[in-house]
XYZ file of C-alpha atoms in Angstrom:
687
model
C 27.547 -4.626 4.320
C 27.146 -6.788 7.388
C 27.467 -10.577 7.176
C 25.140 -12.943 9.039
C 26.017 -16.606 9.500
C 23.202 -19.072 8.883
C 23.009 -22.808 9.533
C 20.590 -24.938 7.498
C 19.373 -27.828 9.653
C 16.903 -30.618 8.963
C 16.149 -34.310 8.820
C 17.510 -36.383 5.932
C 15.468 -36.205 2.717
C 13.574 -33.006 3.544
C 15.103 -31.025 0.634
C 17.922 -29.171 2.421
C 20.323 -29.422 -0.496
C 17.612 -28.250 -2.901
C 16.833 -25.204 -0.756
C 20.557 -24.530 -0.320
C 21.079 -24.597 -4.098
C 18.110 -22.302 -4.680
C 19.296 -19.750 -2.132
C 22.950 -19.710 -3.152
C 22.894 -20.682 -6.852
C 26.489 -21.113 -7.962
C 27.811 -18.980 -5.099
C 28.915 -21.980 -3.079
C 32.007 -23.963 -2.286
C 32.849 -27.420 -0.996
C 35.377 -28.035 1.762
C 35.787 -29.900 5.019
C 34.649 -28.961 8.485
C 37.588 -27.974 10.711
C 39.245 -31.037 12.206
C 37.197 -33.644 10.300
C 37.077 -34.900 6.723
C 33.340 -34.376 6.283
C 32.071 -32.467 3.263
C 30.940 -28.951 4.103
C 28.752 -27.085 1.634
C 28.768 -23.361 2.254
C 27.571 -20.458 0.160
C 26.176 -16.955 0.346
C 23.326 -14.805 -0.871
C 22.512 -11.114 -0.531
C 19.232 -9.613 0.549
C 18.527 -5.953 1.259
C 21.599 -4.595 3.035
C 22.813 -7.956 4.388
C 25.013 -10.727 3.078
C 24.137 -14.154 4.448
C 26.721 -16.909 4.710
C 24.908 -20.248 4.890
C 26.218 -23.692 5.791
C 24.253 -26.824 4.863
C 24.691 -29.086 7.897
C 24.417 -32.891 7.549
C 20.931 -34.319 7.940
C 20.028 -35.517 11.422
C 16.907 -36.641 13.281
C 18.103 -35.397 16.662
C 20.841 -33.287 18.213
C 22.163 -36.354 20.013
C 24.949 -37.619 17.722
C 25.125 -41.296 16.800
C 27.456 -40.925 13.807
C 30.301 -38.720 12.567
C 27.955 -36.678 10.378
C 25.634 -35.936 13.302
C 28.668 -35.078 15.434
C 29.248 -32.136 13.084
C 25.775 -30.744 13.839
C 26.436 -31.208 17.557
C 29.691 -29.234 17.409
C 28.590 -26.421 15.093
C 25.482 -25.576 17.119
C 27.018 -26.038 20.573
C 30.492 -24.541 20.263
C 30.427 -20.720 20.128
C 34.114 -20.755 19.171
C 33.414 -22.955 16.131
C 34.119 -21.122 12.850
C 30.672 -22.163 11.532
C 28.693 -21.381 14.701
C 25.606 -19.567 13.356
C 24.001 -16.283 14.272
C 20.677 -17.666 13.103
C 19.305 -21.089 12.132
C 16.881 -22.272 9.470
C 15.202 -25.556 10.342
C 13.704 -27.119 7.232
C 10.771 -29.404 7.988
C 8.904 -31.934 5.892
C 5.285 -30.784 5.813
C 4.184 -34.393 5.264
C 5.941 -35.540 8.455
C 5.910 -32.512 10.700
C 5.946 -34.593 13.865
C 9.491 -35.825 13.300
C 10.794 -32.445 12.165
C 9.401 -30.598 15.180
C 11.494 -32.739 17.526
C 14.706 -31.412 15.981
C 13.285 -27.884 15.775
C 12.474 -27.765 19.492
C 15.950 -28.972 20.426
C 17.643 -26.298 18.307
C 15.321 -23.596 19.613
C 15.906 -24.591 23.245
C 19.665 -24.136 22.760
C 18.958 -20.410 22.692
C 19.411 -19.764 18.961
C 17.129 -17.624 16.740
C 15.306 -20.189 14.600
C 13.137 -19.873 11.500
C 10.872 -22.832 10.762
C 10.480 -23.473 7.025
C 7.899 -25.983 5.800
C 8.840 -27.762 2.578
C 6.827 -30.196 0.446
C 3.527 -28.450 1.107
C 2.409 -29.614 -2.332
C 2.907 -33.234 -1.213
C 0.821 -32.517 1.872
C -1.979 -31.158 -0.282
C -1.903 -34.301 -2.411
C -2.377 -36.301 0.767
C -5.205 -33.930 1.735
C -3.346 -32.559 4.742
C -3.780 -28.876 5.648
C -1.464 -27.035 8.055
C -2.470 -23.831 9.839
C 0.888 -22.023 9.518
C -0.226 -18.974 11.519
C -1.414 -21.160 14.370
C 1.800 -23.178 14.178
C 3.861 -19.981 14.417
C 2.082 -19.072 17.652
C 2.576 -22.566 19.029
C 6.338 -22.673 18.367
C 7.073 -18.989 19.147
C 8.775 -18.193 15.839
C 7.962 -17.306 12.245
C 6.846 -20.126 9.919
C 7.313 -19.940 6.135
C 5.976 -22.360 3.526
C 8.147 -23.062 0.474
C 8.431 -25.360 -2.467
C 12.209 -25.721 -2.612
C 12.131 -27.620 -5.884
C 10.183 -24.910 -7.723
C 11.798 -22.043 -5.844
C 8.554 -20.579 -4.481
C 8.613 -18.878 -1.092
C 12.326 -17.988 -1.218
C 11.750 -14.233 -0.885
C 9.684 -14.792 2.265
C 12.488 -16.946 3.682
C 15.070 -14.224 3.033
C 12.867 -11.505 4.519
C 12.032 -13.515 7.642
C 15.674 -14.459 8.150
C 16.638 -10.794 7.909
C 14.234 -9.704 10.650
C 14.557 -12.904 12.706
C 15.404 -12.468 16.376
C 15.459 -14.799 19.339
C 12.118 -15.359 21.034
C 12.520 -17.262 24.285
C 10.248 -20.320 24.318
C 8.787 -21.698 27.559
C 11.552 -22.855 29.875
C 12.656 -26.433 29.426
C 11.544 -28.500 32.412
C 14.146 -31.153 33.335
C 11.848 -32.694 35.907
C 12.194 -32.967 39.675
C 14.678 -35.886 39.623
C 17.243 -34.034 37.469
C 16.702 -30.445 38.581
C 19.607 -30.487 41.044
C 22.137 -31.829 38.543
C 20.985 -29.369 35.854
C 21.356 -26.475 38.296
C 24.854 -27.693 39.198
C 25.902 -27.599 35.517
C 24.388 -24.102 35.105
C 26.249 -22.769 38.135
C 29.572 -24.358 37.170
C 29.477 -22.957 33.624
C 27.708 -19.724 34.569
C 24.855 -20.248 32.125
C 21.152 -19.526 32.370
C 19.957 -22.015 29.744
C 18.470 -25.068 31.450
C 18.244 -27.099 28.262
C 21.904 -26.606 27.362
C 22.859 -27.900 30.815
C 20.478 -30.851 30.378
C 21.931 -31.451 26.926
C 25.462 -31.828 28.306
C 24.228 -34.343 30.859
C 22.226 -36.294 28.258
C 25.217 -36.406 25.894
C 27.582 -37.403 28.681
C 30.160 -34.891 27.475
C 30.817 -31.185 27.545
C 32.593 -30.226 24.328
C 31.731 -26.559 24.297
C 33.766 -25.637 27.331
C 36.626 -28.083 26.869
C 37.200 -30.964 29.254
C 34.448 -32.940 30.924
C 35.924 -34.048 34.262
C 33.477 -31.977 36.265
C 30.564 -33.220 34.184
C 31.606 -36.848 34.693
C 31.789 -36.242 38.424
C 28.240 -34.858 38.394
C 27.010 -37.831 36.378
C 28.519 -40.255 38.890
C 27.392 -38.222 41.898
C 23.762 -38.024 40.780
C 23.776 -41.557 39.299
C 22.747 -40.300 35.877
C 22.504 -42.578 32.828
C 22.818 -40.222 29.807
C 20.877 -42.531 27.499
C 17.891 -42.477 29.842
C 17.850 -38.693 29.740
C 17.721 -38.783 25.940
C 14.807 -41.222 26.003
C 12.967 -39.185 28.637
C 13.401 -36.001 26.625
C 12.173 -37.651 23.427
C 9.008 -38.955 25.093
C 8.286 -35.602 26.757
C 8.809 -33.665 23.551
C 6.571 -35.958 21.507
C 3.787 -35.493 24.065
C 4.049 -31.759 23.534
C 4.304 -32.147 19.744
C 1.156 -34.293 19.598
C -0.769 -31.520 21.311
C 0.544 -28.924 18.849
C -0.274 -31.054 15.809
C -3.806 -31.727 17.006
C -4.425 -27.967 16.914
C -2.733 -27.020 13.614
C -3.097 -30.013 11.261
C -6.292 -31.034 9.547
C -6.411 -34.315 7.625
C -9.177 -35.415 5.316
C -10.063 -39.013 4.427
C -7.916 -40.367 1.609
C -9.968 -41.293 -1.425
C -7.135 -42.182 -3.729
C -4.154 -44.542 -4.013
C -0.836 -42.738 -3.810
C 1.271 -42.616 -6.948
C 4.432 -43.575 -5.054
C 2.800 -46.610 -3.507
C 1.690 -47.862 -6.920
C 5.208 -47.649 -8.352
C 6.816 -49.136 -5.251
C 4.818 -52.324 -5.741
C 7.134 -53.009 -8.662
C 10.436 -51.204 -8.033
C 10.791 -52.638 -4.507
C 9.374 -56.028 -5.425
C 11.497 -58.996 -4.295
C 11.744 -60.200 -7.908
C 10.789 -57.440 -10.354
C 12.640 -54.759 -8.420
C 16.030 -56.281 -9.282
C 15.136 -56.693 -12.955
C 14.017 -53.062 -13.191
C 17.235 -51.884 -11.559
C 19.482 -53.914 -13.850
C 17.474 -52.833 -16.909
C 18.055 -49.190 -15.978
C 21.782 -49.859 -15.546
C 21.853 -51.553 -18.945
C 20.206 -48.561 -20.639
C 22.563 -46.114 -18.889
C 25.696 -47.881 -20.088
C 24.331 -48.177 -23.603
C 23.751 -44.427 -23.518
C 27.310 -43.793 -22.328
C 28.522 -45.025 -25.721
C 25.663 -44.037 -28.042
C 25.152 -40.432 -26.930
C 28.775 -39.601 -26.074
C 30.258 -40.768 -29.364
C 29.593 -37.556 -31.321
C 30.770 -35.043 -28.658
C 33.813 -37.221 -27.963
C 34.829 -37.140 -31.643
C 34.433 -33.344 -31.716
C 36.676 -32.869 -28.666
C 39.326 -35.202 -30.082
C 39.223 -33.360 -33.405
C 39.611 -29.999 -31.686
C 42.698 -31.066 -29.737
C 44.171 -32.782 -32.786
C 43.867 -29.513 -34.751
C 45.280 -27.623 -31.773
C 48.296 -29.942 -31.793
C 48.852 -29.324 -35.507
C 48.553 -25.565 -35.045
C 50.945 -25.441 -32.088
C 53.392 -27.721 -33.913
C 53.323 -25.527 -37.012
C 53.731 -22.091 -35.435
C 56.416 -22.900 -32.854
C 60.026 -23.622 -33.802
C 61.280 -27.167 -33.260
C 62.531 -27.436 -29.725
C 61.613 -28.216 -26.119
C 58.591 -25.877 -25.932
C 57.106 -27.326 -29.130
C 57.595 -30.862 -27.855
C 56.250 -30.106 -24.382
C 53.025 -28.616 -25.737
C 52.373 -30.816 -28.799
C 53.632 -34.117 -27.369
C 53.029 -33.695 -23.642
C 50.420 -31.313 -22.267
C 47.921 -31.101 -25.145
C 47.666 -34.885 -25.789
C 47.260 -35.530 -22.053
C 44.557 -32.952 -21.390
C 42.825 -33.585 -24.709
C 42.514 -37.295 -24.061
C 40.998 -36.803 -20.609
C 38.553 -34.099 -21.766
C 37.440 -36.364 -24.605
C 35.854 -38.596 -21.974
C 33.935 -35.781 -20.292
C 30.745 -36.484 -22.333
C 30.678 -40.061 -21.058
C 31.210 -38.943 -17.472
C 28.500 -36.280 -17.825
C 26.008 -38.874 -19.065
C 26.798 -41.234 -16.189
C 26.577 -38.486 -13.547
C 23.362 -37.172 -15.108
C 21.583 -40.497 -14.710
C 22.895 -40.964 -11.165
C 21.586 -37.515 -10.227
C 18.309 -38.283 -11.980
C 17.850 -41.340 -9.763
C 18.735 -39.309 -6.668
C 16.430 -36.382 -7.500
C 13.478 -38.614 -8.333
C 13.773 -40.619 -5.111
C 14.525 -43.889 -6.892
C 18.022 -44.268 -5.418
C 16.477 -44.685 -1.940
C 14.469 -47.634 -3.260
C 17.669 -49.151 -4.625
C 19.267 -48.848 -1.189
C 16.261 -50.543 0.419
C 16.145 -53.221 -2.259
C 19.842 -54.064 -2.200
C 19.936 -54.248 1.596
C 18.508 -57.747 1.326
C 21.437 -58.737 -0.870
C 24.117 -57.071 1.251
C 23.273 -58.618 4.601
C 24.681 -62.120 3.902
C 28.021 -60.502 3.025
C 28.367 -58.971 6.466
C 27.745 -55.375 5.393
C 25.554 -52.926 7.229
C 22.526 -51.762 5.255
C 23.916 -48.234 5.359
C 27.009 -49.567 3.578
C 25.042 -49.392 0.357
C 25.185 -45.592 0.385
C 29.016 -45.434 0.193
C 29.078 -48.244 -2.376
C 26.644 -46.422 -4.650
C 28.407 -43.090 -4.048
C 31.726 -44.615 -5.092
C 30.481 -44.893 -8.679
C 31.293 -41.170 -8.757
C 34.429 -41.145 -6.578
C 35.784 -43.384 -3.822
C 37.050 -40.454 -1.721
C 33.675 -38.927 -0.681
C 32.244 -42.469 -0.611
C 34.773 -43.506 2.032
C 33.959 -40.351 3.997
C 30.218 -41.082 3.817
C 30.789 -44.379 5.640
C 31.013 -42.453 8.890
C 27.222 -42.563 9.223
C 27.552 -46.303 9.973
C 27.422 -46.658 13.746
C 28.938 -50.154 13.948
C 32.771 -49.699 13.781
C 33.337 -53.168 12.325
C 30.810 -52.728 9.502
C 32.148 -49.256 8.830
C 35.707 -50.603 8.503
C 34.658 -53.341 6.047
C 32.754 -50.780 3.980
C 35.815 -48.522 3.815
C 38.056 -51.408 2.759
C 35.840 -52.648 -0.096
C 34.486 -49.309 -1.387
C 37.485 -48.665 -3.746
C 36.627 -51.884 -5.616
C 33.448 -50.292 -6.985
C 34.027 -48.755 -10.409
C 34.459 -44.993 -10.025
C 34.461 -42.191 -12.595
C 38.285 -42.311 -12.751
C 38.114 -45.868 -14.096
C 35.520 -44.939 -16.705
C 37.975 -43.287 -19.164
C 40.339 -46.279 -18.842
C 37.530 -48.768 -19.434
C 36.005 -46.935 -22.371
C 39.399 -46.459 -24.054
C 40.477 -50.098 -23.743
C 37.033 -51.410 -24.697
C 37.009 -49.138 -27.765
C 40.420 -50.529 -28.819
C 39.845 -54.277 -28.327
C 36.080 -54.757 -28.751
C 34.597 -54.664 -32.277
C 31.851 -52.165 -33.046
C 29.020 -54.714 -33.048
C 25.452 -53.467 -32.759
C 22.075 -55.155 -32.604
C 19.490 -52.419 -32.964
C 19.759 -50.218 -29.883
C 22.146 -52.641 -28.195
C 25.888 -52.242 -28.484
C 28.507 -54.821 -27.533
C 30.784 -52.172 -26.039
C 27.998 -50.999 -23.727
C 27.424 -54.571 -22.546
C 31.123 -54.977 -21.763
C 31.181 -51.670 -19.874
C 28.183 -52.734 -17.786
C 29.894 -56.049 -17.037
C 32.920 -54.163 -15.681
C 30.692 -52.270 -13.253
C 29.002 -55.507 -12.189
C 32.407 -57.136 -11.720
C 33.375 -54.314 -9.373
C 30.229 -54.908 -7.312
C 30.784 -58.672 -7.218
C 34.417 -58.276 -6.191
C 33.485 -55.808 -3.438
C 30.919 -58.246 -2.056
C 33.365 -61.148 -2.290
C 36.096 -59.302 -0.408
C 33.511 -58.111 2.138
C 32.554 -61.716 2.781
C 36.206 -62.561 3.499
C 36.483 -59.709 6.002
C 33.122 -60.780 7.431
C 34.680 -64.106 8.391
C 37.884 -62.540 9.723
C 36.507 -59.562 11.658
C 33.934 -60.370 14.312
C 30.804 -58.258 14.683
C 30.270 -57.049 18.284
C 26.507 -56.571 17.833
C 23.808 -56.509 15.178
C 22.350 -53.380 13.713
C 19.680 -52.715 11.131
C 18.946 -50.399 8.227
C 16.686 -47.577 9.392
C 15.737 -45.078 6.715
C 12.779 -43.204 5.319
C 11.486 -43.808 1.818
C 10.584 -40.416 0.303
C 7.827 -39.995 -2.242
C 8.716 -39.786 -5.937
C 9.297 -36.315 -7.345
C 9.843 -34.820 -10.751
C 13.553 -33.942 -11.001
C 14.380 -30.235 -11.019
C 16.846 -29.677 -13.849
C 18.308 -26.556 -12.239
C 19.277 -28.507 -9.112
C 20.681 -31.315 -11.217
C 22.652 -28.831 -13.304
C 24.309 -27.283 -10.243
C 25.197 -30.687 -8.771
C 26.394 -31.972 -12.138
C 28.602 -28.935 -12.689
C 30.056 -29.223 -9.180
C 30.956 -32.887 -9.654
C 32.302 -32.355 -13.145
C 34.379 -29.367 -12.046
C 35.833 -31.417 -9.194
C 36.747 -34.216 -11.606
C 38.291 -31.928 -14.246
C 40.217 -29.707 -11.854
C 41.292 -32.561 -9.604
C 42.446 -34.716 -12.506
C 43.753 -31.728 -14.476
C 46.287 -30.723 -11.842
C 47.686 -34.236 -11.650
C 47.629 -34.743 -15.420
C 49.422 -31.460 -16.078
C 52.170 -32.307 -13.584
C 52.518 -35.886 -14.825
C 52.524 -34.780 -18.500
C 55.403 -32.379 -17.881
C 57.363 -34.996 -15.937
C 56.761 -37.642 -18.605
C 57.822 -35.322 -21.403
C 61.068 -34.462 -19.597
C 61.811 -38.120 -18.866
C 60.902 -39.109 -22.427
C 62.872 -36.291 -24.069
C 66.148 -36.713 -22.254
C 68.391 -39.606 -21.378
C 71.804 -40.331 -19.889
C 73.434 -39.021 -23.068
C 71.567 -35.675 -22.971
C 68.926 -34.243 -25.324
C 68.008 -37.161 -27.559
C 64.526 -36.425 -28.796
C 65.458 -33.666 -31.226
C 68.471 -35.332 -32.809
C 66.440 -35.675 -36.009
C 64.435 -33.079 -37.928
C 61.056 -32.138 -36.472
C 58.101 -34.173 -37.673
C 55.440 -32.841 -39.978
C 52.099 -34.513 -40.558
C 53.607 -37.817 -41.830
C 56.883 -39.683 -41.378
C 58.564 -42.544 -43.173
C 58.857 -45.910 -41.490
C 62.546 -45.213 -40.864
C 61.741 -42.003 -39.005
C 59.080 -43.784 -36.954
C 61.619 -46.420 -36.000
C 64.073 -43.690 -35.037
C 61.456 -42.063 -32.809
C 60.763 -45.356 -31.067
C 64.477 -45.912 -30.436
C 64.914 -42.417 -29.032
C 62.092 -43.103 -26.572
C 63.705 -46.379 -25.505
C 67.000 -44.557 -24.818
C 65.342 -41.884 -22.671
C 65.004 -41.992 -18.892
C 61.361 -42.956 -19.399
C 62.337 -45.886 -21.605
C 64.983 -47.031 -19.146
C 62.450 -47.027 -16.283
C 59.948 -48.930 -18.417
C 62.509 -51.540 -19.413
C 63.433 -52.103 -15.746
C 59.871 -52.997 -14.740
C 58.975 -54.916 -17.910
C 60.056 -58.363 -16.593
C 57.619 -57.988 -13.678
C 54.610 -57.146 -15.847
C 55.395 -59.249 -18.933
C 53.453 -62.278 -17.528
C 50.361 -60.051 -17.601
C 50.829 -59.301 -21.306
C 52.152 -55.755 -20.815
C 55.158 -54.141 -22.461
C 57.329 -51.442 -20.936
C 55.173 -48.615 -22.319
C 52.097 -49.979 -20.546
C 54.272 -50.367 -17.447
C 54.970 -46.629 -17.492
C 51.219 -46.020 -17.602
C 50.678 -48.310 -14.622
C 53.341 -46.501 -12.592
C 52.037 -43.018 -13.378
C 48.447 -44.010 -12.611
C 49.403 -44.718 -9.003
C 48.673 -41.012 -8.532
C 45.200 -41.389 -10.060
C 43.724 -44.017 -12.385
C 42.710 -41.590 -15.111
C 46.354 -40.497 -15.490
C 46.900 -43.765 -17.384
C 45.101 -42.208 -20.366
C 47.198 -39.044 -20.508
C 50.376 -41.050 -19.885
C 49.749 -43.359 -22.826
C 48.901 -40.342 -24.996
C 52.224 -38.726 -24.072
C 54.237 -41.949 -24.452
C 52.858 -42.726 -27.908
C 53.254 -39.097 -29.015
C 56.931 -39.238 -28.053
C 57.588 -42.564 -29.720
C 55.382 -42.308 -32.808
C 55.930 -39.960 -35.708
C 52.194 -39.676 -36.350
C 51.626 -37.354 -33.404
C 48.255 -36.130 -34.684
C 46.464 -39.477 -34.584
C 43.980 -40.121 -31.789
C 45.110 -42.270 -28.897
C 42.828 -45.114 -30.002
C 44.411 -45.096 -33.448
C 47.917 -45.115 -31.996
C 47.094 -48.004 -29.655
C 45.627 -50.043 -32.514
C 48.815 -49.443 -34.555
C 51.138 -50.537 -31.727
C 52.949 -53.766 -32.683
C 55.071 -56.153 -30.612
C 58.515 -56.145 -32.299
C 59.263 -59.750 -31.310
C 56.060 -61.237 -32.797
C 54.725 -58.589 -35.184
C 51.287 -58.930 -33.560
C 49.244 -56.069 -32.067
C 50.073 -55.158 -28.486
C 46.436 -54.485 -27.646
C 44.788 -57.766 -28.490
C 41.911 -59.337 -26.553
C 44.249 -61.003 -24.044
C 46.245 -57.882 -23.151
C 43.191 -55.608 -23.202
C 41.200 -58.015 -21.034
C 44.103 -58.276 -18.608
C 44.320 -54.458 -18.372
C 40.587 -54.155 -17.719
C 40.845 -56.690 -14.914
C 43.942 -55.036 -13.448
C 42.214 -51.663 -13.186
C 39.119 -53.332 -11.730
C 41.015 -54.581 -8.689
C 44.128 -52.401 -8.323
C 44.323 -49.549 -5.814
C 45.566 -46.896 -8.245
C 44.673 -43.849 -6.173
C 46.936 -42.420 -3.500
C 44.289 -39.870 -2.501
C 41.909 -42.655 -1.529
C 44.593 -44.283 0.620
C 45.202 -40.958 2.357
C 41.482 -40.609 3.126
C 41.301 -44.190 4.416
C 44.194 -43.391 6.732
C 42.309 -40.343 8.056
C 39.077 -42.269 8.530
C 40.675 -45.272 10.270
C 43.281 -43.156 12.112
C 45.939 -45.739 11.298
C 48.318 -46.660 8.482
C 47.609 -50.332 9.142
C 44.420 -50.551 7.102
C 45.541 -48.470 4.085
C 48.653 -50.660 3.816
C 46.556 -53.825 4.037
C 44.183 -52.377 1.447
C 47.024 -51.512 -0.948
C 48.655 -54.940 -0.613
C 45.550 -57.089 -1.001
C 44.090 -55.039 -3.890
C 47.381 -54.909 -5.827
C 48.052 -58.606 -5.210
C 44.514 -59.514 -6.272
C 44.833 -57.367 -9.424
C 48.121 -59.005 -10.419
C 46.913 -62.565 -9.789
C 43.562 -62.260 -11.606
C 45.116 -60.341 -14.536
C 47.735 -63.069 -14.884
C 45.031 -65.754 -15.029
C 42.968 -63.808 -17.586
C 45.953 -63.190 -19.874
C 47.156 -66.782 -19.746
C 43.670 -68.034 -20.641
C 42.938 -65.555 -23.442
C 46.336 -65.541 -25.137
């Protein structure tokens, strides 16, 4: 079976990801483009006797790159040696704004690639009483045109069939104009090409990446006194003249006799006053739901792993394997998976806002707030994305053209509460906050929402500091399109939700498994040898003497020795040496704190089958007899994890994005120092 490479190209917000999901289903993978840390979504589908490998390229309005994301499109389509260089291209166009989409289509077609034009959102066009003559359009653009509804999955078979039979049809030759004809011919001769537009494209970009090196091109530019930017502007004007003629022959619009649904809603959700209240009300309801709806599934998962612990403990003989499984791996993985329902609920609502088009309104609305803090309007996208994970959020900052604004965004993005902090927050809040409810409102949900708001406030505050320190070379503005509202497609949401959840579970699972094994070894052995099994194995209950013996064995282990060494440093924050071990292990990833504490308390507590919350509530300070996790210590821990950079992966990505160790080191120092200082203040006040 032959394999054909496809590239999916289109403007932002035209439904590329939706079409990609419909074509590939779950047969897709996420990686990085070669040489850059930009997410690459690729997948495959089979039709007739052909397997198609499709890559969803980043959204762009033009082939002239102005950001890192658009640079990817430039390279993939122009470099034949690129691993993702396509055999054929699908250009997805917005039927409600065909003018803008045709500009990109013509550029791709003039590069000499077989192109299929797919019109999406035809239903939206019909609502606006716009009719498109697709047959006439196909004749005008010299290629097949297919209408689809990507959200409902209609028209997919026609897309597959047309892609299968698609071949290159040479459009009318690109006319560079009399003034530039000589320079274009010089590029064609030097590179032995017959495509006038590709030669023009190199001149207009001011670089020649496809053939390696650009000394000759720079000489031509200087010799012919070419200003690349002027060529881009000239091309855009010429193309739009041609596009206007095409549209006048294929589009028929009727007078609008109705008020658009989207416009009615936008009067409120983008209002300078009510828009903010609506947004914060939605956040409030989401965080209430995180506790209300996740409580039952969370209890079921905890019960399952507790029974699994008992079963493993009962069937295996007392020894290292029993301890590793029942006191190390199972408590660690079980505790993390118990928080999956909460993460699913949070991701579901975030995807719901994205699918419906509301998240774009939030970006527009919050731009007014962000500007005084020195952030680019596009900075809001990484900040919102970081509620899922800081790593892709930092990567998404590359669509910010201003280097100074991009750097500030990268530095403050990890302060936004991510999904890795969510298990830590919910655990600590569940331990220290009483279960107070007032109808549908829950105190724990209010506290959780306040932690997210604190992350936003801290990010803005730190951004303001960098705004004063780093000077802005020039101003830039938020330019974006507000799409119409749409009913979310649950199938698309399900695929995206599964992909994000799988990334979280597998990414955290690898780290947790490794850390759990290391912690068990360190907690089971000490300088004097095997100390954890010096007493009889525990059953379901132990006497107070046996519990004390277990605690002493943990203190004498390598893990206890390490914890005791760092305890003087963290004692002013209200932490004991066991919490210190959790802080150290969570340098790998924040969520590892949960599995670490589960392992530590399983090693030191005879009641190994209690939930982690129960064990934390039972933990007593030996010097005072008071609970370790009181309001002061719990509040201090919440604040510490709000500000601390407890993610080495994020630091590695920041280093890649900034191409220097300078900024990751600065980020680590200022975030850790800020976390320690504010946690110290909170503990001293609350104790």
